[in-house]
Amino acid sequence: MQHWTIEELIDDWTLLPAEQGLLAGSQEANRLGLAVMLKAFQHQGRFPARTRDVPRAAVAFVARQVGVEAAQFERYDWRGRSSSTHRALIREFCGYRAFGEADVAPLVDWLCEHALPREERPDLFRALAVDHLRDARIEPPTNAQLDRHLASAERTFETRLCGLIFSSLDPGQVQALHELLRATVADEDEPEGATDRTSLIHWLRTDSRKPGLESVEEQIAKLRRLRAVGLPEGLFEGVPIGVQKRYRERTGVETPSELRAHPEAIRATQLAAFVQLRLAEVTDSLVDHLIHTVHKIGVRAERRVEKRILAEIRKTSGKDRLFERLLEAALENPEGTVREVLFPIVGEERLRDLLREFRARGSYRQEVHTHLRSSYKQHYRRMIPGLLTALEFRSNNPAHQPVIDALALVGRHLHSRAHNYPAFEEIPVQGVIARSMRDLILDVGEDGEVRLNRVNYEVCVLNALRDALRCREVWVVGADRYRDPDADLPANFEEQKTEYFAALKQPQEATQFVTELRERLRDALVNFHSDLPKNEKVRVTSKDGGRFSVTPLDQQPEPPTLRAMKGELGRQWPGTGLLDMLKEADLDVGFTDLLRSVLTRENLPRAEAQKRLLLCLFGLGTNTGLKRVAGSDAITPDQLRYVRKRYITREGLRAANAQLVNAILAARRPDLWGEGTTACASDSKKFGAWDSNLRTEWSVRYGGRGVMIYWHVERKATCIHSLLKTCSSSEVAAMIEGVLRHCTEMEVERQYVDSHGQSEVGFAFTHLLGFHLLPRLKDIAGQKLYLPDLTLGEQLPLLKPVAAQRAIRWELIEQQYEPMVKYTTALRLGLADPESILRRFTQANAQHPVYAALKELGKVIKTIFLCEYLGNEALRREIHEGLNVVENWNATTDFVFYGKGGEISTNRLEDQEISMLCLHLVQNCLVYVNTLMLQRVLEDETWRERMTAEDWRGLTPLIYQHVNPYGIFRLDMTTRLDLGRSAA
């Protein structure tokens, strides 16, 4: 329930003079009822149906205005004649009319055109309908009537869309789609390793396995089979991606027989959406395989060489002594012959062996290349013909066109038996063969002609292609994450430039932007310099080229009462079951209502579905599995698997989490927790995971194979967003995505991160997006301050040791200001995920002008931050406390996600993400119930009086000493297992 502030009550529930006149002549209960109905109708766009639909604080506020006791509102007759008269009076006063039969068709048409294409959540879908009727000055119908109209709109939308898609397909394409349901993998002569008689549609649904030649061949086979359907270009043009995913999800949960039972138009549309999206996914996975495989070949070659060098180091002790004796003998007998002086120490044959060993060794670089070439030629080279045939590479950047030309050259000679390329071929070298490798790769003959070995060149081409794909300077036709990077940008930017700049709250003129930023930087540096002599915790030294010396924060006093309060929770609610917490949160918030079947019809009664959903969420969120939580109330594992497959989706879980977060924020009492916060902390945690997939990687930072979950947790321990990512992917991108896509009512203005969650590009984008990036920098001592101009350095002598050698290049920021805003707008609108956009701006693409400008802008914002961070101990403590909250969240996941050793035990990428989202939901339920428990305890004045400032500072709902995550164990000594024992 929302806690209304006095300002909110004044804004929304104050009776105006004209409205006061409407109440004249009414009795007390009716006068208060009419006044509350009027303000509620103006605020919500519809009439409340019962007393509890109106906040008590609002009733009390209105009662004081009309001079009536708030208790009189309980006597208001909601179904009497007075209530009907009041509704008619309010409609007339507000200029509304009642919803009629003539309004049904226009409402359905509007929903089909504007609401259903972009929203599938039932609560938001309903809200859009109510808002539309409010804009049209029409009173919404009853909830039951509105539900019927919404269902009618969904059926109409589906009928129209399926008819449109089906009419765009020719009979051959329809037949090819239906063949997906009839054929099996064995019938299609698919590669080895596929299960015999596996249905083709099931095989096409499966995710790719770990990187390797066999996985590449399987993905190529899938791509060919999907392309063989021959869907027309632009089949789903204008159809939102969310609608396409909805149809694809239905295809993913239904068996071939269930799909065949659909009407032809619906069946063809579902299968077409599946093929359309799966084409892009398989193409992306092939590119991922290419990137991983090329990297793996190089890493393995380096590892082999390093292993050999290490073994040689271990064997050098004997050789070193041998060389020492040879040198001593040569120096002692400078006039003697080799045979007389050296051969007695080391035999001639032994010396010849040593000579051959040294000649066989090359440089480290040459040895790595030799091993890499051998591994590629003997095994991985087989994947090149399939990849070049299956994927079409393109580039919009002339600087990377040599890579495209090199791929064409390799393709032309795929089936040649010649070792070298023919002399007539023009071979791209610049941008393909690294300068450090040219002396190893290019072979210049005595005639001056350059000969190039095909295998060596292919290795260089693949490395260049990998680098270009990673920074998206080379893209792939038909891919999604590796698509044309220009497609990520808003196509109408020039036409709506003014609106886009206004949405970011940035000036449209680059000159104004740079001028304001230059002044901010100058002021920050000057203020920091002037306060530095008085700053006892921060010093600037000339040691090691200039460094900061920052005194660690003083330890804060331990809260004296919180330990006792945790004990009080255990006394009042001993051994509270985690499943009970999940249940209580759902009964209060109703988040399982958002977990609807992906199919168009639900046959399971909602009460039974809710019970099974809660068990599924608990089994997945604790990692115990569905089988372990089945059995209660005669619920079987198969029933839980049915609900999991049809009801639990990533989108539904994100919506459920958002609704739960909003409920937590609304349930907090401001007098206990303070006013709503706009600060959030984010960090990642590694989870072990099965590794036969493309997401699981070896973590250099934490060791072991696994995945990372990146959490966004606000100051009072509520997680507003979670993201599953690979161990090597950008934490900066994950941080930005969480701030932009958390979909809760919280507004993030301050974002705490550790060193891995920040970068200069990250500082630039967060500034343009309008929130503050506040990192806890690990290498704070080695940071540098950038000056707006070098002349300012003369006025800041104390900062000279830590000032950068050059000033900010303002002209670069000014020149690229508009493109930077364009990319920022793409992030804000979600035209592509932040990971894809930020991949363009890495060190591998250092020549990109926008990247250079973002780096400069990031240096400005980071310098301003450093001045504030070093000059303000309170800010340093604030960041540290915020990150402690997310670290506490990470620690609690071990308590909640206890099953199977905390390892994500699946290779399906969707199931991995659903496990994460269920953990997120269950842990937020723990926070929700603990919030209510703590508030209940603190209602006692005795406990309130015991609370000190340290206790209020440390108060958190993320505690679990009173929680039982496992369930109840019952031991029945009167029953025995039937083990075939003979009677005693």
PDB file of C-alpha atoms in Angstrom, residues 533-714:
ATOM      1  CA  PRO A 533      45.719  21.833   2.378  1.00  0.00           C
ATOM      2  CA  LYS A 534      42.851  21.369   4.850  1.00  0.00           C
ATOM      3  CA  ASN A 535      42.161  17.782   3.761  1.00  0.00           C
ATOM      4  CA  GLU A 536      43.786  15.552   6.386  1.00  0.00           C
ATOM      5  CA  LYS A 537      42.781  12.288   4.661  1.00  0.00           C
ATOM      6  CA  VAL A 538      44.154  12.956   1.138  1.00  0.00           C
ATOM      7  CA  ARG A 539      47.682  13.910   0.091  1.00  0.00           C
ATOM      8  CA  VAL A 540      49.368  14.365  -3.284  1.00  0.00           C
ATOM      9  CA  THR A 541      52.934  13.032  -3.539  1.00  0.00           C
ATOM     10  CA  SER A 542      55.570  13.139  -6.274  1.00  0.00           C
ATOM     11  CA  LYS A 543      56.435   9.486  -5.713  1.00  0.00           C
ATOM     12  CA  ASP A 544      56.367   7.222  -8.809  1.00  0.00           C
ATOM     13  CA  GLY A 545      55.435  10.048 -11.157  1.00  0.00           C
ATOM     14  CA  GLY A 546      52.745  11.524  -8.928  1.00  0.00           C
ATOM     15  CA  ARG A 547      50.253   9.640  -6.755  1.00  0.00           C
ATOM     16  CA  PHE A 548      47.358  10.207  -4.384  1.00  0.00           C
ATOM     17  CA  SER A 549      47.600   8.965  -0.809  1.00  0.00           C
ATOM     18  CA  VAL A 550      44.146   8.346   0.703  1.00  0.00           C
ATOM     19  CA  THR A 551      43.698   7.397   4.353  1.00  0.00           C
ATOM     20  CA  PRO A 552      41.260   4.469   4.755  1.00  0.00           C
ATOM     21  CA  LEU A 553      37.855   5.228   6.248  1.00  0.00           C
ATOM     22  CA  ASP A 554      37.502   4.929  10.020  1.00  0.00           C
ATOM     23  CA  GLN A 555      35.529   1.918  11.156  1.00  0.00           C
ATOM     24  CA  GLN A 556      32.006   2.868  12.185  1.00  0.00           C
ATOM     25  CA  PRO A 557      30.650   1.807  15.596  1.00  0.00           C
ATOM     26  CA  GLU A 558      28.698  -1.447  15.776  1.00  0.00           C
ATOM     27  CA  PRO A 559      24.890  -0.954  16.004  1.00  0.00           C
ATOM     28  CA  PRO A 560      24.084  -1.922  19.624  1.00  0.00           C
ATOM     29  CA  THR A 561      20.433  -2.954  19.158  1.00  0.00           C
ATOM     30  CA  LEU A 562      20.232  -4.763  15.818  1.00  0.00           C
ATOM     31  CA  ARG A 563      21.499  -8.089  17.162  1.00  0.00           C
ATOM     32  CA  ALA A 564      18.735  -8.098  19.757  1.00  0.00           C
ATOM     33  CA  MET A 565      16.189  -7.101  17.133  1.00  0.00           C
ATOM     34  CA  LYS A 566      17.186 -10.066  14.966  1.00  0.00           C
ATOM     35  CA  GLY A 567      16.634 -12.235  18.012  1.00  0.00           C
ATOM     36  CA  GLU A 568      13.188 -10.685  18.464  1.00  0.00           C
ATOM     37  CA  LEU A 569      12.270 -11.664  14.905  1.00  0.00           C
ATOM     38  CA  GLY A 570      13.323 -15.216  15.734  1.00  0.00           C
ATOM     39  CA  ARG A 571      11.191 -15.143  18.893  1.00  0.00           C
ATOM     40  CA  GLN A 572       8.052 -13.825  17.216  1.00  0.00           C
ATOM     41  CA  TRP A 573       8.404 -15.773  13.959  1.00  0.00           C
ATOM     42  CA  PRO A 574      10.651 -18.754  14.757  1.00  0.00           C
ATOM     43  CA  GLY A 575      11.820 -20.907  11.858  1.00  0.00           C
ATOM     44  CA  THR A 576       9.806 -19.023   9.258  1.00  0.00           C
ATOM     45  CA  GLY A 577       9.777 -21.080   6.085  1.00  0.00           C
ATOM     46  CA  LEU A 578      11.211 -19.481   2.981  1.00  0.00           C
ATOM     47  CA  LEU A 579       8.338 -21.018   1.020  1.00  0.00           C
ATOM     48  CA  ASP A 580       5.898 -19.344   3.427  1.00  0.00           C
ATOM     49  CA  MET A 581       7.599 -16.015   2.771  1.00  0.00           C
ATOM     50  CA  LEU A 582       7.158 -16.569  -0.957  1.00  0.00           C
ATOM     51  CA  LYS A 583       3.490 -17.398  -0.387  1.00  0.00           C
ATOM     52  CA  GLU A 584       2.844 -14.383   1.875  1.00  0.00           C
ATOM     53  CA  ALA A 585       4.439 -12.005  -0.597  1.00  0.00           C
ATOM     54  CA  ASP A 586       2.311 -13.363  -3.437  1.00  0.00           C
ATOM     55  CA  LEU A 587      -0.905 -13.183  -1.429  1.00  0.00           C
ATOM     56  CA  ASP A 588      -0.135  -9.515  -0.701  1.00  0.00           C
ATOM     57  CA  VAL A 589       1.260  -8.485  -4.071  1.00  0.00           C
ATOM     58  CA  GLY A 590      -0.225 -10.988  -6.529  1.00  0.00           C
ATOM     59  CA  PHE A 591       2.861 -11.306  -8.730  1.00  0.00           C
ATOM     60  CA  THR A 592       1.846 -14.798  -9.885  1.00  0.00           C
ATOM     61  CA  ASP A 593      -1.061 -13.158 -11.722  1.00  0.00           C
ATOM     62  CA  LEU A 594       1.559 -11.899 -14.166  1.00  0.00           C
ATOM     63  CA  LEU A 595       2.764 -15.447 -14.881  1.00  0.00           C
ATOM     64  CA  ARG A 596       0.229 -16.399 -17.526  1.00  0.00           C
ATOM     65  CA  SER A 597       0.277 -19.275 -19.954  1.00  0.00           C
ATOM     66  CA  VAL A 598       2.068 -18.478 -23.206  1.00  0.00           C
ATOM     67  CA  LEU A 599      -0.813 -20.225 -24.967  1.00  0.00           C
ATOM     68  CA  THR A 600      -4.056 -18.445 -25.747  1.00  0.00           C
ATOM     69  CA  ARG A 601      -6.119 -20.501 -23.323  1.00  0.00           C
ATOM     70  CA  GLU A 602      -5.636 -21.518 -19.686  1.00  0.00           C
ATOM     71  CA  ASN A 603      -7.383 -24.719 -18.611  1.00  0.00           C
ATOM     72  CA  LEU A 604      -5.900 -24.827 -15.124  1.00  0.00           C
ATOM     73  CA  PRO A 605      -7.986 -23.110 -12.382  1.00  0.00           C
ATOM     74  CA  ARG A 606      -6.162 -20.000 -11.202  1.00  0.00           C
ATOM     75  CA  ALA A 607      -6.018 -21.087  -7.548  1.00  0.00           C
ATOM     76  CA  GLU A 608      -4.412 -24.395  -8.491  1.00  0.00           C
ATOM     77  CA  ALA A 609      -2.073 -22.645 -10.935  1.00  0.00           C
ATOM     78  CA  GLN A 610      -0.997 -20.231  -8.185  1.00  0.00           C
ATOM     79  CA  LYS A 611      -0.087 -23.094  -5.838  1.00  0.00           C
ATOM     80  CA  ARG A 612       1.926 -24.901  -8.496  1.00  0.00           C
ATOM     81  CA  LEU A 613       3.578 -21.688  -9.611  1.00  0.00           C
ATOM     82  CA  LEU A 614       4.767 -20.964  -6.070  1.00  0.00           C
ATOM     83  CA  LEU A 615       6.256 -24.441  -5.784  1.00  0.00           C
ATOM     84  CA  CYS A 616       7.962 -24.037  -9.153  1.00  0.00           C
ATOM     85  CA  LEU A 617       9.363 -20.640  -8.203  1.00  0.00           C
ATOM     86  CA  PHE A 618      10.645 -22.027  -4.916  1.00  0.00           C
ATOM     87  CA  GLY A 619      12.232 -25.082  -6.541  1.00  0.00           C
ATOM     88  CA  LEU A 620      13.926 -22.989  -9.218  1.00  0.00           C
ATOM     89  CA  GLY A 621      14.831 -20.069  -6.951  1.00  0.00           C
ATOM     90  CA  THR A 622      16.490 -22.280  -4.341  1.00  0.00           C
ATOM     91  CA  ASN A 623      17.993 -24.600  -6.988  1.00  0.00           C
ATOM     92  CA  THR A 624      16.502 -27.669  -5.300  1.00  0.00           C
ATOM     93  CA  GLY A 625      14.609 -28.530  -8.487  1.00  0.00           C
ATOM     94  CA  LEU A 626      10.973 -29.301  -9.247  1.00  0.00           C
ATOM     95  CA  LYS A 627      11.192 -32.963  -8.285  1.00  0.00           C
ATOM     96  CA  ARG A 628      12.294 -32.137  -4.718  1.00  0.00           C
ATOM     97  CA  VAL A 629       9.426 -29.711  -4.026  1.00  0.00           C
ATOM     98  CA  ALA A 630       6.687 -31.919  -5.506  1.00  0.00           C
ATOM     99  CA  GLY A 631       4.681 -34.337  -3.390  1.00  0.00           C
ATOM    100  CA  SER A 632       2.819 -31.915  -1.139  1.00  0.00           C
ATOM    101  CA  ASP A 633      -0.970 -31.927  -1.648  1.00  0.00           C
ATOM    102  CA  ALA A 634      -0.586 -34.700  -4.227  1.00  0.00           C
ATOM    103  CA  ILE A 635       1.205 -32.432  -6.711  1.00  0.00           C
ATOM    104  CA  THR A 636       3.449 -34.475  -8.997  1.00  0.00           C
ATOM    105  CA  PRO A 637       6.724 -33.462 -10.682  1.00  0.00           C
ATOM    106  CA  ASP A 638       5.025 -33.769 -14.066  1.00  0.00           C
ATOM    107  CA  GLN A 639       2.390 -31.241 -13.036  1.00  0.00           C
ATOM    108  CA  LEU A 640       5.090 -28.819 -11.945  1.00  0.00           C
ATOM    109  CA  ARG A 641       6.997 -29.338 -15.202  1.00  0.00           C
ATOM    110  CA  TYR A 642       3.796 -28.585 -17.111  1.00  0.00           C
ATOM    111  CA  VAL A 643       3.371 -25.263 -15.248  1.00  0.00           C
ATOM    112  CA  ARG A 644       7.063 -24.415 -15.562  1.00  0.00           C
ATOM    113  CA  LYS A 645       6.997 -24.980 -19.315  1.00  0.00           C
ATOM    114  CA  ARG A 646       3.844 -23.000 -20.061  1.00  0.00           C
ATOM    115  CA  TYR A 647       3.629 -20.311 -17.397  1.00  0.00           C
ATOM    116  CA  ILE A 648       7.143 -19.300 -16.368  1.00  0.00           C
ATOM    117  CA  THR A 649       8.901 -17.093 -18.901  1.00  0.00           C
ATOM    118  CA  ARG A 650      11.703 -14.571 -18.658  1.00  0.00           C
ATOM    119  CA  GLU A 651       9.389 -11.667 -19.459  1.00  0.00           C
ATOM    120  CA  GLY A 652       6.814 -12.789 -16.906  1.00  0.00           C
ATOM    121  CA  LEU A 653       9.419 -13.163 -14.169  1.00  0.00           C
ATOM    122  CA  ARG A 654      10.844  -9.714 -14.875  1.00  0.00           C
ATOM    123  CA  ALA A 655       7.341  -8.257 -14.631  1.00  0.00           C
ATOM    124  CA  ALA A 656       6.720 -10.154 -11.383  1.00  0.00           C
ATOM    125  CA  ASN A 657       9.989  -8.887  -9.922  1.00  0.00           C
ATOM    126  CA  ALA A 658       9.154  -5.309 -10.913  1.00  0.00           C
ATOM    127  CA  GLN A 659       5.728  -5.551  -9.255  1.00  0.00           C
ATOM    128  CA  LEU A 660       7.280  -6.995  -6.096  1.00  0.00           C
ATOM    129  CA  VAL A 661       9.924  -4.253  -5.971  1.00  0.00           C
ATOM    130  CA  ASN A 662       7.212  -1.604  -6.306  1.00  0.00           C
ATOM    131  CA  ALA A 663       5.315  -3.267  -3.461  1.00  0.00           C
ATOM    132  CA  ILE A 664       8.419  -3.214  -1.242  1.00  0.00           C
ATOM    133  CA  LEU A 665       8.998   0.464  -1.952  1.00  0.00           C
ATOM    134  CA  ALA A 666       5.339   1.248  -1.227  1.00  0.00           C
ATOM    135  CA  ALA A 667       5.248  -0.829   1.977  1.00  0.00           C
ATOM    136  CA  ARG A 668       8.150   0.999   3.623  1.00  0.00           C
ATOM    137  CA  ARG A 669       7.271   3.468   6.324  1.00  0.00           C
ATOM    138  CA  PRO A 670       9.189   6.692   5.745  1.00  0.00           C
ATOM    139  CA  ASP A 671       9.536   7.290   9.497  1.00  0.00           C
ATOM    140  CA  LEU A 672      11.519   4.035   9.761  1.00  0.00           C
ATOM    141  CA  TRP A 673      13.364   3.721   6.459  1.00  0.00           C
ATOM    142  CA  GLY A 674      13.559   7.341   5.381  1.00  0.00           C
ATOM    143  CA  GLU A 675      12.223   8.882   2.212  1.00  0.00           C
ATOM    144  CA  GLY A 676      12.557   7.044  -1.085  1.00  0.00           C
ATOM    145  CA  THR A 677      16.105   6.745  -2.359  1.00  0.00           C
ATOM    146  CA  THR A 678      17.445   7.348  -5.852  1.00  0.00           C
ATOM    147  CA  ALA A 679      20.759   5.581  -5.228  1.00  0.00           C
ATOM    148  CA  CYS A 680      21.602   2.073  -6.357  1.00  0.00           C
ATOM    149  CA  ALA A 681      24.666  -0.186  -6.149  1.00  0.00           C
ATOM    150  CA  SER A 682      25.621  -2.860  -8.643  1.00  0.00           C
ATOM    151  CA  ASP A 683      28.082  -5.733  -8.651  1.00  0.00           C
ATOM    152  CA  SER A 684      28.468  -9.200 -10.116  1.00  0.00           C
ATOM    153  CA  LYS A 685      28.727 -12.640  -8.538  1.00  0.00           C
ATOM    154  CA  LYS A 686      30.044 -15.788 -10.175  1.00  0.00           C
ATOM    155  CA  PHE A 687      27.940 -18.948 -10.131  1.00  0.00           C
ATOM    156  CA  GLY A 688      29.201 -22.329 -11.229  1.00  0.00           C
ATOM    157  CA  ALA A 689      27.363 -23.662 -14.273  1.00  0.00           C
ATOM    158  CA  TRP A 690      27.404 -26.547 -16.689  1.00  0.00           C
ATOM    159  CA  ASP A 691      29.750 -25.726 -19.523  1.00  0.00           C
ATOM    160  CA  SER A 692      28.319 -27.371 -22.644  1.00  0.00           C
ATOM    161  CA  ASN A 693      26.958 -24.057 -23.890  1.00  0.00           C
ATOM    162  CA  LEU A 694      28.143 -20.717 -25.223  1.00  0.00           C
ATOM    163  CA  ARG A 695      27.558 -18.707 -22.035  1.00  0.00           C
ATOM    164  CA  THR A 696      29.687 -20.577 -19.517  1.00  0.00           C
ATOM    165  CA  GLU A 697      33.312 -19.447 -19.502  1.00  0.00           C
ATOM    166  CA  TRP A 698      36.414 -19.796 -17.399  1.00  0.00           C
ATOM    167  CA  SER A 699      36.656 -16.890 -14.977  1.00  0.00           C
ATOM    168  CA  VAL A 700      40.132 -15.408 -14.777  1.00  0.00           C
ATOM    169  CA  ARG A 701      39.023 -13.203 -11.885  1.00  0.00           C
ATOM    170  CA  TYR A 702      37.385 -15.866  -9.695  1.00  0.00           C
ATOM    171  CA  GLY A 703      38.719 -19.123 -11.157  1.00  0.00           C
ATOM    172  CA  GLY A 704      36.600 -22.008 -12.373  1.00  0.00           C
ATOM    173  CA  ARG A 705      33.937 -22.236 -15.051  1.00  0.00           C
ATOM    174  CA  GLY A 706      30.651 -20.452 -14.625  1.00  0.00           C
ATOM    175  CA  VAL A 707      28.469 -17.466 -15.398  1.00  0.00           C
ATOM    176  CA  MET A 708      28.081 -14.052 -13.801  1.00  0.00           C
ATOM    177  CA  ILE A 709      24.919 -12.503 -12.411  1.00  0.00           C
ATOM    178  CA  TYR A 710      25.021  -8.727 -12.280  1.00  0.00           C
ATOM    179  CA  TRP A 711      22.757  -7.302  -9.559  1.00  0.00           C
ATOM    180  CA  HIS A 712      21.374  -3.793  -9.070  1.00  0.00           C
ATOM    181  CA  VAL A 713      20.465  -3.334  -5.382  1.00  0.00           C
ATOM    182  CA  GLU A 714      19.120  -0.110  -3.905  1.00  0.00           C
TER     183      GLU A 714
END
